[in-house]
CSV table of C-alpha atoms and ligand atoms in Angstrom, one decimal:
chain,number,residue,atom,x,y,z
A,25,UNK,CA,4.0,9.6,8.7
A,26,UNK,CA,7.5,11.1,10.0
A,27,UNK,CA,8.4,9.2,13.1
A,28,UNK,CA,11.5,10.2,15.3
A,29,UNK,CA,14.5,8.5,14.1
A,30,UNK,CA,14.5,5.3,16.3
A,31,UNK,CA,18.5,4.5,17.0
A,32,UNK,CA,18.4,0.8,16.1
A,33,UNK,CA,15.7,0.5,14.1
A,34,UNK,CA,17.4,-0.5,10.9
A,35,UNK,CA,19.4,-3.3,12.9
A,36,UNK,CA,16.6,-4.2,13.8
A,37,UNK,CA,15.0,-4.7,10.6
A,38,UNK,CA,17.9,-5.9,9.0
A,39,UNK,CA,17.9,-9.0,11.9
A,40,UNK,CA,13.7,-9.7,11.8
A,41,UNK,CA,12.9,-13.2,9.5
A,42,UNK,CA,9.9,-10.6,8.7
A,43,UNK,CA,11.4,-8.2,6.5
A,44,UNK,CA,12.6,-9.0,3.3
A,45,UNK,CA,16.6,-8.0,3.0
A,46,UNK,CA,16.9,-8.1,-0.6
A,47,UNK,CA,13.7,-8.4,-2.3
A,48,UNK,CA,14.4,-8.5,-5.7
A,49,UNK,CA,15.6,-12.0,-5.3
A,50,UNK,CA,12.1,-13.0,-5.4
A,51,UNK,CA,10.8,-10.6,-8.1
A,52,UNK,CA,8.8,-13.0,-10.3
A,53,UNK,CA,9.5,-16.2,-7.0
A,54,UNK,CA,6.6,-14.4,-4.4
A,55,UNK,CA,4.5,-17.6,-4.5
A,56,UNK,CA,7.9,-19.6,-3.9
A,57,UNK,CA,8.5,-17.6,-1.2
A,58,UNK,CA,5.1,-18.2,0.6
A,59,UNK,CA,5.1,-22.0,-0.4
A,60,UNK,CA,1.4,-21.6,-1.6
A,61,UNK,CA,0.0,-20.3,-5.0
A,62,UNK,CA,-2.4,-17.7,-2.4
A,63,UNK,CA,-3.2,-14.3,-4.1
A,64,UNK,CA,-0.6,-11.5,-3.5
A,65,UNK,CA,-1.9,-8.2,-1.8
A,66,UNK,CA,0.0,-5.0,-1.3
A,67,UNK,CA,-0.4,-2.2,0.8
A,68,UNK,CA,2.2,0.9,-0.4
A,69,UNK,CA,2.9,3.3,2.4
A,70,UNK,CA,1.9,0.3,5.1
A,71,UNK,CA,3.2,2.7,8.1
A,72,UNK,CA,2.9,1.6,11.6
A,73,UNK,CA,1.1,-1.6,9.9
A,74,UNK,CA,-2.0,-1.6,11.8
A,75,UNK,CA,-4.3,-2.2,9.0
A,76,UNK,CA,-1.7,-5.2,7.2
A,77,UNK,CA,-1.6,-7.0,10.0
A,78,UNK,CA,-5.5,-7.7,10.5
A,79,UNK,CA,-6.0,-8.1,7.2
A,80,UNK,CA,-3.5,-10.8,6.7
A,81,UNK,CA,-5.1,-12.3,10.1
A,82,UNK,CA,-8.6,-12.1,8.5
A,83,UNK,CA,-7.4,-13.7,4.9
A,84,UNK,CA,-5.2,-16.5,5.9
A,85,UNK,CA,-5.7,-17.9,2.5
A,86,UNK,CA,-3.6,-14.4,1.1
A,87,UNK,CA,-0.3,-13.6,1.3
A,88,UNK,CA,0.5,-9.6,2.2
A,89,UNK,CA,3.5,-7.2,1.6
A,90,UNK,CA,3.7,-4.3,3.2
A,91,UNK,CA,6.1,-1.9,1.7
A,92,UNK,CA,7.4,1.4,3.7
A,93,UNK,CA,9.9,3.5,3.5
A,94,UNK,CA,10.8,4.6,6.8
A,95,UNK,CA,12.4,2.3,9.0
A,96,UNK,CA,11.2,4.0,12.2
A,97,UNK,CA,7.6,3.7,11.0
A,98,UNK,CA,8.4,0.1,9.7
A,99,UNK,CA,9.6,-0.9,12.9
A,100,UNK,CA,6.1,-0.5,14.9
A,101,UNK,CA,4.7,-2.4,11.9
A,102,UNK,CA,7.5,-5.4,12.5
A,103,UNK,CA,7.7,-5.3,16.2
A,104,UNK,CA,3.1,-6.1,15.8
A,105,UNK,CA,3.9,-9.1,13.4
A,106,UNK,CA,6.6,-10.4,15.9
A,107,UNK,CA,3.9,-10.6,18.0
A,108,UNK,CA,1.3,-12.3,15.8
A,109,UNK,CA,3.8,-14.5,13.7
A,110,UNK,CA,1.7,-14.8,10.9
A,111,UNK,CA,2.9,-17.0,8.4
A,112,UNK,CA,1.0,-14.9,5.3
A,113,UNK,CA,2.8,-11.4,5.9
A,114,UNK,CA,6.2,-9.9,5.4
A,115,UNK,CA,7.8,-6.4,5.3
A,116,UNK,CA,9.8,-4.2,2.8
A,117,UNK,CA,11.8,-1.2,3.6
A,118,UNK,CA,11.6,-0.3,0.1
A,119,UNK,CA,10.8,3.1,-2.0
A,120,UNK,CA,7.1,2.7,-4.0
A,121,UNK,CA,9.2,4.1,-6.9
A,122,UNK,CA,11.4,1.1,-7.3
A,123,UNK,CA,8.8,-2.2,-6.5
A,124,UNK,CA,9.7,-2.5,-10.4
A,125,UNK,CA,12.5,-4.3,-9.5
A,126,UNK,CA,10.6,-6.4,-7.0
A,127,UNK,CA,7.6,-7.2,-8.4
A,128,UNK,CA,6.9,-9.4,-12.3
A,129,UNK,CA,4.0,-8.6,-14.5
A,130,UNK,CA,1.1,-9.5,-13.5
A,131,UNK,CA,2.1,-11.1,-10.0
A,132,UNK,CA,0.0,-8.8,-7.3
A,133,UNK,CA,-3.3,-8.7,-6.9
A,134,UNK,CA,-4.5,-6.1,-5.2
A,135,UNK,CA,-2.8,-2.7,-4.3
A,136,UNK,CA,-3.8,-0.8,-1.0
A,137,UNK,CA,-2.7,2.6,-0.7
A,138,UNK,CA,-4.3,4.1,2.9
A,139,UNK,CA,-4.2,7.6,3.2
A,140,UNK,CA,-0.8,8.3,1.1
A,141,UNK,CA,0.9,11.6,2.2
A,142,UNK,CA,-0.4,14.6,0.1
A,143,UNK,CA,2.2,16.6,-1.0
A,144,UNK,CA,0.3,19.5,-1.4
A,145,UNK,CA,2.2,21.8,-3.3
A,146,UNK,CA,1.5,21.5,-7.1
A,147,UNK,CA,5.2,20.6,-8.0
A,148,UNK,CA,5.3,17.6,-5.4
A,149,UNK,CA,1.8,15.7,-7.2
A,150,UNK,CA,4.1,12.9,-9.0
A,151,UNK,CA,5.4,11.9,-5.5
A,152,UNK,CA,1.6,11.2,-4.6
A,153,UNK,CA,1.0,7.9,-4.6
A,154,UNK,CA,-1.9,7.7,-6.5
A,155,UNK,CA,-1.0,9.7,-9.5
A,156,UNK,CA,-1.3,9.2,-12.5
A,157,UNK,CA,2.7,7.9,-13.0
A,158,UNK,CA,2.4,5.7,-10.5
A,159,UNK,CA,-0.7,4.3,-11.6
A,160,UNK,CA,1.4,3.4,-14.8
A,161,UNK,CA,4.3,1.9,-12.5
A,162,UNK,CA,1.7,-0.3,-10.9
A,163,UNK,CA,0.0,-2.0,-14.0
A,164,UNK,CA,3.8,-3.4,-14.7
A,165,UNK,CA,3.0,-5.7,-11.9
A,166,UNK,CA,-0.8,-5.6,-11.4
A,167,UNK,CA,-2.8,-8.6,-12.5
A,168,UNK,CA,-5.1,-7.6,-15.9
A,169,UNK,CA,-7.9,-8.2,-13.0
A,170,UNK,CA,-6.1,-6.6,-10.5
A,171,UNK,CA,-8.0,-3.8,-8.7
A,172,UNK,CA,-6.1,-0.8,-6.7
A,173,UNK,CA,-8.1,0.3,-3.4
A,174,UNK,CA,-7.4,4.0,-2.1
A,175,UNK,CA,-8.8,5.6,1.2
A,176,UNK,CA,-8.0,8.8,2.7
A,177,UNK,CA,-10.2,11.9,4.5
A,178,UNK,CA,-8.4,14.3,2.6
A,179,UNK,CA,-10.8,15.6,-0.1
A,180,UNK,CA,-8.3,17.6,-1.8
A,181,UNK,CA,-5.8,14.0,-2.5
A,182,UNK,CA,-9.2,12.1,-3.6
A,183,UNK,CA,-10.3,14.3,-6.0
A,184,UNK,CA,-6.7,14.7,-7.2
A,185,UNK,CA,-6.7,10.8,-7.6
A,186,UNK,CA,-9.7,10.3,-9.3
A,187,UNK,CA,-8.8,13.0,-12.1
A,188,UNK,CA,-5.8,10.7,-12.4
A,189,UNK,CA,-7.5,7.5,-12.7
A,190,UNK,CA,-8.2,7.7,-16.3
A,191,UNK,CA,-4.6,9.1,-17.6
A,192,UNK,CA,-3.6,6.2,-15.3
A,193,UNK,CA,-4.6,3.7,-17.8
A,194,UNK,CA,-8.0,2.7,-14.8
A,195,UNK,CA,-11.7,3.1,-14.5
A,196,UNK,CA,-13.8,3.2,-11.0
A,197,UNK,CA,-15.5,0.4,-9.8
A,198,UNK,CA,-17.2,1.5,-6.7
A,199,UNK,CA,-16.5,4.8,-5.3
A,200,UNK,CA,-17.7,6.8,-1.7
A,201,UNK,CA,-17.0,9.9,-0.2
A,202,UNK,CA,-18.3,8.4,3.0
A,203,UNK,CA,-17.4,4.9,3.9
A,204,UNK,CA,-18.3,4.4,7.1
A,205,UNK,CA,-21.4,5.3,6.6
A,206,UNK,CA,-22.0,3.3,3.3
A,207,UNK,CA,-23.2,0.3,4.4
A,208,UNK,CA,-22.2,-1.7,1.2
A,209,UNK,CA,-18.6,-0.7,0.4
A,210,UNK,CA,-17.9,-0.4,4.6
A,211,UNK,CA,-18.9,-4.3,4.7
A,212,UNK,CA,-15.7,-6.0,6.3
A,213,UNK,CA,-13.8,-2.7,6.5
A,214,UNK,CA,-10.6,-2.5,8.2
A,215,UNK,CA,-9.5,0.6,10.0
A,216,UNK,CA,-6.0,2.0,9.4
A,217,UNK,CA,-4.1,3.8,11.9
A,218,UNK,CA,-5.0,6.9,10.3
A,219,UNK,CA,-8.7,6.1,9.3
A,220,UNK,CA,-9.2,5.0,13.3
A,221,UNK,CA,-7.4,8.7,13.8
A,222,UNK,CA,-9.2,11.2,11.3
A,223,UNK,CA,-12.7,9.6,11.8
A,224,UNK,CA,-12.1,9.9,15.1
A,225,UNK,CA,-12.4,13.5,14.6
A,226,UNK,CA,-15.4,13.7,12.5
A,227,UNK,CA,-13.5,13.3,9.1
A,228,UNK,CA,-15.4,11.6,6.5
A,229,UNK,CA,-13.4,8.9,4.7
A,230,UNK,CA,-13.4,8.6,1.1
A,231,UNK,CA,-12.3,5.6,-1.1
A,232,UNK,CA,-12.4,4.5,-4.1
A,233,UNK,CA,-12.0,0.6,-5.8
A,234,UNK,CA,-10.2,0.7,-9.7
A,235,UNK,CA,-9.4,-1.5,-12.0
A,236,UNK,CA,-7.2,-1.0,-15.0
A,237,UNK,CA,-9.0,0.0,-18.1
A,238,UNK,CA,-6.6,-2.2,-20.6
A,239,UNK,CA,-6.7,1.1,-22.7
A,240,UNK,CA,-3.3,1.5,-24.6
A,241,UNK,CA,-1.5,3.9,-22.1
A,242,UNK,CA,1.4,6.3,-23.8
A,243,UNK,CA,4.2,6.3,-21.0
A,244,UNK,CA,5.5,9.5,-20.6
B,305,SAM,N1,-1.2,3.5,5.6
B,305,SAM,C1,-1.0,4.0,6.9
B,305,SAM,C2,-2.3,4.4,7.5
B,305,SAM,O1,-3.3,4.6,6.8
B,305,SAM,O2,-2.4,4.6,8.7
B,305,SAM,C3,0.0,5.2,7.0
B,305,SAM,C4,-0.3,6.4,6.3
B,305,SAM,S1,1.0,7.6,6.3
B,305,SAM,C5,0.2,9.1,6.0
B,305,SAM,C6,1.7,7.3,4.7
B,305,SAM,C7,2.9,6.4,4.8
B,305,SAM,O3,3.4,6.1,3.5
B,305,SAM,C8,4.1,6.9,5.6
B,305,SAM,O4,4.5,6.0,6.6
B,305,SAM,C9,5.2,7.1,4.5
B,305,SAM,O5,6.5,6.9,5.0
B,305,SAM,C10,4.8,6.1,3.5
B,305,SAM,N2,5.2,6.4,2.1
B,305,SAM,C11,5.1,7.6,1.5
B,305,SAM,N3,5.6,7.6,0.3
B,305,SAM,C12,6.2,6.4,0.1
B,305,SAM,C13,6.9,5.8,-0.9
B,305,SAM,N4,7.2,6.5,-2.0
B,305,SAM,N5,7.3,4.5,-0.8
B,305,SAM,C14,7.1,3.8,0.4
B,305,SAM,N6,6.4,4.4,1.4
B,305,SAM,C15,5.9,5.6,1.3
């Protein structure tokens, strides 16, 4: 998602209680941070924050990060939660590359990654963010139990992303290639901006749930 540059944004970010400034003050400290021992989810690639925001409204009892990149797209996604001052969500303007230096072993969750940009040509697939290298990036702060849930209506990305689950160092643990009309995995889904957008059209949405596989992984 490529937003206009919004003059201000940054400011803004850098001024809002709901983005963390330097987040690698609390690598290893999340729980400290949210005063409760509440599981940690993530979403990577959290965009306009549409989705984050009525999650962590339906699961008071979880604490959410949503990472983005962009601080024009991260704004919209600020600007909802300064609205709905929910006391279980907070922002990072932060590259998915780095969270290394932001998150300990084993102290998320659950990973989200909604409809991650698809870099089509051949020579961009490590900056997708389900691939296999990021996969490995993840289980360095992924619970043993942790599970990874990807969505997107681009076939081309999902079939990319389950050839990489198993290089990845994951195995499947429920997959669709059309969730909203799967009764059982659809169950309490929440929309994204770009789910509510594509299916709109007439897109089918796949998605798949992973866990890691706790196979020996050879990093690369
Ligand atoms: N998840 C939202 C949704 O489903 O509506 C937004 C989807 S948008 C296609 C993907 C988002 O991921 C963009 O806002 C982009 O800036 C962000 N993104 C892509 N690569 C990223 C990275 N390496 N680190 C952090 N954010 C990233």
């Amino acid at each position: 998602m490529r937003l206009r540059n919004i003059p201000g944004a940054r400011e803004h970010l850098k001024e809002s209680s709901y983005v963390i400034d330097t987040p690698e003050e609390w690598k290893g400290h999340w729980r400290e941070y949210f005063k409760n021992d509440n599981p940690l989810r993530i979403e990577i690639g959290t965009g306009k924050g549409c989705f984050i925001v009525q999650m962590a409204q339906e699961n008071p009892d979880v604490n959410f990060i949503g990472i983005e990149k962009y601080s024009s797209v991260l704004l919209r996604a600020v600007q909802k939660q300064e609205e709905a001052q929910l006391t279980n969500l907070v922002y990072l303007r932060y590259e998915a590359e780095l969270l290394e230096d932001v998150f300990a072993k084993d102290e998320v969750d659950l990973i989200y990654l909604n409809f991650s940009d698809p870099w089509p040509k051949k020579s961009q697939q490590t900056r997708r963010l389900p691939c296999k290298e990021f996969l490995r990036l993840y289980s360095n702060f992924l619970g043993a139990d942790g599970h990874i849930e990807f969505k997107t209506d681009n076939r081309e990305l999902f079939d990319f992303a389950v050839d990489e689950i198993v290089p990845g160092g994951y195995q499947i643990l429920q997959i669709t290639y059309d969730l909203h009309n799967d009764p059982a995995m659809n169950a309490g889904n929440v929309m994204t901006e770009y789910e509510k957008r594509f299916s709109g059209k007439g897109n089918a949405i796949c998605k798949c749930v992973i866990e890691r596989s706790g196979a020996q992984v050879t990093l690369i």
